[in-house]
Amino acid sequence: MTDLHVAIIMDGNGRWATAKGQPRNWGHRQGIESVRSVVRAGPGLGIRTLTLYAFSSDNWKRPPAEVSVLMKLLRTYLKTEIDELRKNGVRLKVVGRRDRLSPTLVKAIEHAERQTAQGDRLELRLAVDYSSRDLLLQAVRAAAAASDIDRRDLSALLGEAMNGDGRAPDVDLLIRTGGERRLSDFLLWECAYAELHFTPTMWPDFRGHDLQAALHDFSVRDRRFGEVAAAS
Ligand code: FPP
């Protein structure tokens, strides 16, 4: 398996911390170690694109103190990981809205994207202030101005809407940690034929070997894309 696009809904930080008698934010902090672990493991497992759901547009509804910690963690991650990302050939891209982020965070994002632009082993896409429905709406509005557009065109418009590089690559495998089984407004267009993998493991406990296990499960799935199974 090569050139895979894996997307992860990193859920369960809060419950993981609460179960240990700690504040929820402690779970978010520990979640960074899981991010490091999967980013390191990704290229060796055939992953070319890894999209992580770091902050949904609906997450603004959380208590301001928690939102503030999440934003700070993101900024710290972008600052402290650049060297390691560069060393490992990782190109970082932040997808989602930027107009509601603080100017300092936007600067950190742009800096990290510039510094890692040469990475050619893994594209790490962090979804921040991300809503798939909002982006689809934006792409559809742009499409209305054009005539006779096809799926590929809409995909490109979606890639542009998310501040990406004009690409909205199909997801091969979507993983959600934390035991819930829903998509939560994440990559709705791109997941049209994604295989889904739900695990009860809470995000702060998830590591490269869990990603490997999920990919093993994926490798034995029969992906037919609506066709009939090939005759044996
Ligand atoms: C869901 O757990 C997780 C989030 C809303 C944030 C994910 C963020 C991180 C892992 C840290 C920052 C990421 C990067 C890339 C720097 P939850 O709080 O909804 O958990 P719960 O369902 O147990 O309440």
PDB file of C-alpha atoms in Angstrom, residues 90-183:
ATOM      1  CA  VAL A  90       7.059  16.424   6.167  1.00  0.00           C
ATOM      2  CA  ARG A  91       5.260  19.251   4.414  1.00  0.00           C
ATOM      3  CA  LEU A  92       2.760  20.932   6.687  1.00  0.00           C
ATOM      4  CA  LYS A  93      -0.458  22.520   5.524  1.00  0.00           C
ATOM      5  CA  VAL A  94      -3.220  23.978   7.656  1.00  0.00           C
ATOM      6  CA  VAL A  95      -6.669  23.624   6.125  1.00  0.00           C
ATOM      7  CA  GLY A  96      -9.779  25.516   7.170  1.00  0.00           C
ATOM      8  CA  ARG A  97     -10.723  29.125   7.861  1.00  0.00           C
ATOM      9  CA  ARG A  98      -8.047  31.544   8.961  1.00  0.00           C
ATOM     10  CA  ASP A  99     -10.001  34.746   9.420  1.00  0.00           C
ATOM     11  CA  ARG A 100     -11.123  33.867  12.967  1.00  0.00           C
ATOM     12  CA  LEU A 101      -7.657  32.818  14.162  1.00  0.00           C
ATOM     13  CA  SER A 102      -5.405  35.261  16.005  1.00  0.00           C
ATOM     14  CA  PRO A 103      -2.861  37.093  13.833  1.00  0.00           C
ATOM     15  CA  THR A 104      -0.045  35.459  15.840  1.00  0.00           C
ATOM     16  CA  LEU A 105      -1.389  31.992  15.072  1.00  0.00           C
ATOM     17  CA  VAL A 106      -1.854  32.842  11.401  1.00  0.00           C
ATOM     18  CA  LYS A 107       1.752  34.037  11.282  1.00  0.00           C
ATOM     19  CA  ALA A 108       2.960  30.831  12.934  1.00  0.00           C
ATOM     20  CA  ILE A 109       0.962  28.792  10.399  1.00  0.00           C
ATOM     21  CA  GLU A 110       2.388  30.685   7.433  1.00  0.00           C
ATOM     22  CA  HIS A 111       5.897  30.397   8.826  1.00  0.00           C
ATOM     23  CA  ALA A 112       5.609  26.635   9.418  1.00  0.00           C
ATOM     24  CA  GLU A 113       4.128  26.122   5.942  1.00  0.00           C
ATOM     25  CA  ARG A 114       6.969  28.053   4.333  1.00  0.00           C
ATOM     26  CA  GLN A 115       9.646  26.294   6.352  1.00  0.00           C
ATOM     27  CA  THR A 116       8.368  22.827   5.502  1.00  0.00           C
ATOM     28  CA  ALA A 117       7.372  23.479   1.886  1.00  0.00           C
ATOM     29  CA  GLN A 118      10.103  21.206   0.515  1.00  0.00           C
ATOM     30  CA  GLY A 119       8.938  18.105   2.402  1.00  0.00           C
ATOM     31  CA  ASP A 120       8.269  15.266  -0.012  1.00  0.00           C
ATOM     32  CA  ARG A 121       7.666  12.191   2.160  1.00  0.00           C
ATOM     33  CA  LEU A 122       4.440  13.156   3.886  1.00  0.00           C
ATOM     34  CA  GLU A 123       1.884  15.929   3.577  1.00  0.00           C
ATOM     35  CA  LEU A 124       0.560  16.671   7.045  1.00  0.00           C
ATOM     36  CA  ARG A 125      -2.692  18.593   6.868  1.00  0.00           C
ATOM     37  CA  LEU A 126      -3.947  20.037  10.133  1.00  0.00           C
ATOM     38  CA  ALA A 127      -7.627  20.923   9.980  1.00  0.00           C
ATOM     39  CA  VAL A 128      -8.186  24.057  12.062  1.00  0.00           C
ATOM     40  CA  ASP A 129     -11.460  26.015  12.246  1.00  0.00           C
ATOM     41  CA  TYR A 130     -12.615  23.379   9.835  1.00  0.00           C
ATOM     42  CA  SER A 131     -16.193  22.650   8.754  1.00  0.00           C
ATOM     43  CA  SER A 132     -16.732  20.416   5.759  1.00  0.00           C
ATOM     44  CA  ARG A 133     -20.235  21.752   5.180  1.00  0.00           C
ATOM     45  CA  ASP A 134     -19.074  25.380   5.219  1.00  0.00           C
ATOM     46  CA  LEU A 135     -16.283  24.582   2.771  1.00  0.00           C
ATOM     47  CA  LEU A 136     -18.642  22.716   0.465  1.00  0.00           C
ATOM     48  CA  LEU A 137     -20.971  25.691   0.539  1.00  0.00           C
ATOM     49  CA  GLN A 138     -18.085  28.002  -0.334  1.00  0.00           C
ATOM     50  CA  ALA A 139     -17.004  25.731  -3.200  1.00  0.00           C
ATOM     51  CA  VAL A 140     -20.577  25.477  -4.493  1.00  0.00           C
ATOM     52  CA  ARG A 141     -20.891  29.273  -4.449  1.00  0.00           C
ATOM     53  CA  ALA A 142     -17.694  29.563  -6.480  1.00  0.00           C
ATOM     54  CA  ALA A 143     -18.954  26.806  -8.790  1.00  0.00           C
ATOM     55  CA  ALA A 144     -22.172  28.711  -9.438  1.00  0.00           C
ATOM     56  CA  ALA A 145     -20.115  31.391 -11.157  1.00  0.00           C
ATOM     57  CA  ALA A 146     -18.613  28.825 -13.526  1.00  0.00           C
ATOM     58  CA  SER A 147     -20.524  26.759 -16.034  1.00  0.00           C
ATOM     59  CA  ASP A 148     -20.521  23.042 -16.708  1.00  0.00           C
ATOM     60  CA  ILE A 149     -18.303  21.959 -13.837  1.00  0.00           C
ATOM     61  CA  ASP A 150     -17.593  18.320 -13.084  1.00  0.00           C
ATOM     62  CA  ARG A 151     -16.540  16.447  -9.923  1.00  0.00           C
ATOM     63  CA  ARG A 152     -12.892  17.207 -10.488  1.00  0.00           C
ATOM     64  CA  ASP A 153     -13.618  20.933 -10.784  1.00  0.00           C
ATOM     65  CA  LEU A 154     -15.692  20.947  -7.603  1.00  0.00           C
ATOM     66  CA  SER A 155     -12.916  19.072  -5.830  1.00  0.00           C
ATOM     67  CA  ALA A 156     -10.422  21.735  -6.906  1.00  0.00           C
ATOM     68  CA  LEU A 157     -12.757  24.538  -5.763  1.00  0.00           C
ATOM     69  CA  LEU A 158     -13.075  22.777  -2.430  1.00  0.00           C
ATOM     70  CA  GLY A 159      -9.296  22.572  -2.146  1.00  0.00           C
ATOM     71  CA  GLU A 160      -9.098  26.294  -2.758  1.00  0.00           C
ATOM     72  CA  ALA A 161     -11.888  27.050  -0.272  1.00  0.00           C
ATOM     73  CA  MET A 162      -9.972  25.344   2.530  1.00  0.00           C
ATOM     74  CA  ASN A 163      -6.857  27.443   1.970  1.00  0.00           C
ATOM     75  CA  GLY A 164      -5.209  24.315   0.664  1.00  0.00           C
ATOM     76  CA  ASP A 165      -3.277  23.840  -2.513  1.00  0.00           C
ATOM     77  CA  GLY A 166      -6.316  23.426  -4.717  1.00  0.00           C
ATOM     78  CA  ARG A 167      -6.573  19.748  -3.851  1.00  0.00           C
ATOM     79  CA  ALA A 168      -9.178  17.863  -1.892  1.00  0.00           C
ATOM     80  CA  PRO A 169      -7.725  14.349  -2.140  1.00  0.00           C
ATOM     81  CA  ASP A 170      -9.990  11.333  -1.574  1.00  0.00           C
ATOM     82  CA  VAL A 171      -9.542   9.760   1.844  1.00  0.00           C
ATOM     83  CA  ASP A 172      -8.650   6.059   1.826  1.00  0.00           C
ATOM     84  CA  LEU A 173      -9.018   5.434   5.532  1.00  0.00           C
ATOM     85  CA  LEU A 174     -10.755   7.513   8.179  1.00  0.00           C
ATOM     86  CA  ILE A 175      -9.883   6.707  11.785  1.00  0.00           C
ATOM     87  CA  ARG A 176     -11.810   8.004  14.789  1.00  0.00           C
ATOM     88  CA  THR A 177     -10.485   7.368  18.266  1.00  0.00           C
ATOM     89  CA  GLY A 178     -12.452   7.707  21.499  1.00  0.00           C
ATOM     90  CA  GLY A 179     -15.259   5.213  20.830  1.00  0.00           C
ATOM     91  CA  GLU A 180     -17.761   7.472  19.041  1.00  0.00           C
ATOM     92  CA  ARG A 181     -18.882   6.553  15.542  1.00  0.00           C
ATOM     93  CA  ARG A 182     -19.611   9.686  13.583  1.00  0.00           C
ATOM     94  CA  LEU A 183     -18.000  12.009  11.046  1.00  0.00           C
TER      95      LEU A 183
END
